[in-house]
Amino acid sequence: MFMRGSLQSYRKVSLESEITVASPHRIIQLMFAGALQRLAQSRYAIEQNDLVNKGIYINKAIGIITGLSNSLNMDAGGQIAKNLSDLYDFMLRKISEANLNNDVKAIDDVCDILRTIKEGWDAIPADKHNISSHAEAR
């Protein structure tokens, strides 16, 4: 028990340290990874019929995806920002359906979309990382 708590504390401090020095590009990467992790945890909770943790992890995933959506620069991002906004809205609806119906397929669908967006984000060359919003990078 003590070891587990210490490890969780270390991870939390380690992540907070990384965020403090992270570029905006890196923060978005961490948000994608966090959303995917929370969705995997909620999927597992559904499979285990663990409704308490399902709700906790789905709410965390919703919070992260909402944060990604809110970080879009709609003025500078043009059509890319609009498309991403629409995708985030779609994912949020699918996650809500997954929550209501205990639907792992809906979670899988959201993960597929999120992974595709993350792969595109990860492929942005380092010399473009200083751009302030994830919809502006081209």
Short mmCIF file of C-alpha atoms in Angstrom, two decimals:
data_model
loop_
_atom_site.label_atom_id
_atom_site.label_comp_id
_atom_site.label_asym_id
_atom_site.label_seq_id
_atom_site.Cartn_x
_atom_site.Cartn_y
_atom_site.Cartn_z
CA MET A 1 0.00 0.00 0.00
CA PHE A 2 2.72 2.47 0.98
CA MET A 3 4.74 1.68 -2.14
CA ARG A 4 1.74 2.20 -4.40
CA GLY A 5 0.91 5.55 -2.79
CA SER A 6 4.54 6.66 -3.08
CA LEU A 7 4.64 5.68 -6.74
CA GLN A 8 1.44 7.61 -7.45
CA SER A 9 2.83 10.65 -5.63
CA TYR A 10 6.06 10.40 -7.61
CA ARG A 11 4.14 10.15 -10.90
CA LYS A 12 2.04 13.18 -9.97
CA VAL A 13 5.08 15.28 -9.04
CA SER A 14 6.95 14.03 -12.12
CA LEU A 15 4.05 14.99 -14.41
CA GLU A 16 3.64 18.38 -12.72
CA SER A 17 7.38 19.00 -13.18
CA GLU A 18 7.15 18.06 -16.84
CA ILE A 19 4.16 20.35 -17.41
CA THR A 20 5.97 23.27 -15.74
CA VAL A 21 8.77 23.16 -18.34
CA ALA A 22 6.75 21.75 -21.26
CA SER A 23 6.18 23.61 -24.49
CA PRO A 24 2.57 24.17 -25.56
CA HIS A 25 3.15 21.40 -28.13
CA ARG A 26 4.25 18.97 -25.40
CA ILE A 27 1.29 19.86 -23.19
CA ILE A 28 -1.11 18.95 -26.01
CA GLN A 29 0.79 15.65 -26.44
CA LEU A 30 0.36 14.95 -22.72
CA MET A 31 -3.35 15.75 -22.98
CA PHE A 32 -3.79 13.30 -25.88
CA ALA A 33 -1.93 10.60 -23.94
CA GLY A 34 -3.96 11.33 -20.81
CA ALA A 35 -7.27 11.14 -22.65
CA LEU A 36 -6.31 7.82 -24.26
CA GLN A 37 -5.23 6.44 -20.89
CA ARG A 38 -8.46 7.51 -19.19
CA LEU A 39 -10.52 6.01 -22.00
CA ALA A 40 -8.63 2.71 -21.70
CA GLN A 41 -9.27 2.75 -17.95
CA SER A 42 -12.97 3.49 -18.45
CA ARG A 43 -13.20 0.69 -21.04
CA TYR A 44 -11.65 -1.73 -18.55
CA ALA A 45 -14.03 -0.52 -15.82
CA ILE A 46 -17.02 -1.18 -18.14
CA GLU A 47 -15.73 -4.69 -18.85
CA GLN A 48 -15.34 -5.30 -15.09
CA ASN A 49 -18.79 -3.80 -14.39
CA ASP A 50 -17.02 -1.27 -12.13
CA LEU A 51 -19.49 1.58 -12.52
CA VAL A 52 -17.82 3.86 -9.96
CA ASN A 53 -14.45 3.90 -11.72
CA LYS A 54 -16.14 3.98 -15.12
CA GLY A 55 -17.73 7.29 -14.16
CA ILE A 56 -14.50 8.69 -12.72
CA TYR A 57 -12.40 7.85 -15.79
CA ILE A 58 -15.04 8.90 -18.31
CA ASN A 59 -15.38 12.25 -16.55
CA LYS A 60 -11.59 12.70 -16.64
CA ALA A 61 -11.51 11.86 -20.37
CA ILE A 62 -14.35 14.32 -21.01
CA GLY A 63 -12.44 17.01 -19.10
CA ILE A 64 -9.27 16.46 -21.12
CA ILE A 65 -11.07 16.40 -24.49
CA THR A 66 -12.98 19.54 -23.50
CA GLY A 67 -9.62 21.13 -22.67
CA LEU A 68 -8.26 20.15 -26.08
CA SER A 69 -11.33 21.66 -27.73
CA ASN A 70 -11.06 24.86 -25.68
CA SER A 71 -7.40 25.24 -26.66
CA LEU A 72 -8.26 25.54 -30.35
CA ASN A 73 -7.54 28.95 -31.85
CA MET A 74 -10.60 29.33 -34.04
CA ASP A 75 -9.41 32.64 -35.57
CA ALA A 76 -5.96 31.47 -36.66
CA GLY A 77 -6.80 27.80 -37.17
CA GLY A 78 -9.30 28.18 -40.00
CA GLN A 79 -10.85 25.01 -41.40
CA ILE A 80 -8.47 22.76 -39.45
CA ALA A 81 -9.68 24.24 -36.16
CA LYS A 82 -13.31 23.88 -37.26
CA ASN A 83 -12.76 20.23 -38.25
CA LEU A 84 -11.02 19.49 -34.94
CA SER A 85 -13.78 21.22 -33.01
CA ASP A 86 -16.38 19.09 -34.79
CA LEU A 87 -14.36 15.92 -34.06
CA TYR A 88 -14.01 16.82 -30.37
CA ASP A 89 -17.78 17.45 -30.16
CA PHE A 90 -18.44 14.09 -31.85
CA MET A 91 -16.05 12.33 -29.44
CA LEU A 92 -17.72 13.92 -26.43
CA ARG A 93 -21.14 12.70 -27.65
CA LYS A 94 -19.75 9.18 -28.23
CA ILE A 95 -18.19 9.10 -24.75
CA SER A 96 -21.53 10.16 -23.24
CA GLU A 97 -23.25 7.35 -25.15
CA ALA A 98 -20.58 4.91 -23.97
CA ASN A 99 -21.22 6.03 -20.41
CA LEU A 100 -25.00 5.64 -20.68
CA ASN A 101 -24.92 2.30 -22.52
CA ASN A 102 -21.72 0.77 -21.09
CA ASP A 103 -20.57 0.59 -24.72
CA VAL A 104 -16.90 -0.34 -25.16
CA LYS A 105 -17.25 -0.08 -28.96
CA ALA A 106 -18.06 3.63 -28.63
CA ILE A 107 -14.94 4.09 -26.51
CA ASP A 108 -12.89 2.21 -29.11
CA ASP A 109 -14.26 4.51 -31.83
CA VAL A 110 -13.24 7.60 -29.86
CA CYS A 111 -9.78 6.14 -29.19
CA ASP A 112 -9.28 5.51 -32.93
CA ILE A 113 -10.11 9.14 -33.77
CA LEU A 114 -8.01 10.48 -30.92
CA ARG A 115 -5.02 8.33 -31.93
CA THR A 116 -5.26 9.61 -35.50
CA ILE A 117 -5.26 13.24 -34.33
CA LYS A 118 -2.40 12.50 -31.91
CA GLU A 119 -0.33 10.88 -34.68
CA GLY A 120 -0.75 14.00 -36.81
CA TRP A 121 0.20 16.19 -33.85
CA ASP A 122 3.23 14.02 -33.03
CA ALA A 123 4.40 14.31 -36.65
CA ILE A 124 4.68 18.12 -36.52
CA PRO A 125 8.36 19.04 -36.99
CA ALA A 126 10.17 20.45 -33.95
CA ASP A 127 10.71 23.85 -35.62
CA LYS A 128 6.92 24.31 -35.65
CA HIS A 129 6.38 23.46 -31.95
CA ASN A 130 6.46 27.05 -30.73
CA ILE A 131 3.14 27.83 -32.41
CA SER A 132 0.66 28.72 -29.70
CA SER A 133 -2.39 26.67 -30.62
CA HIS A 134 -2.81 23.11 -31.80
CA ALA A 135 -5.07 24.16 -34.65
CA GLU A 136 -2.55 26.57 -36.12
CA ALA A 137 0.21 24.05 -36.89
CA ARG A 138 0.23 23.00 -40.51
#
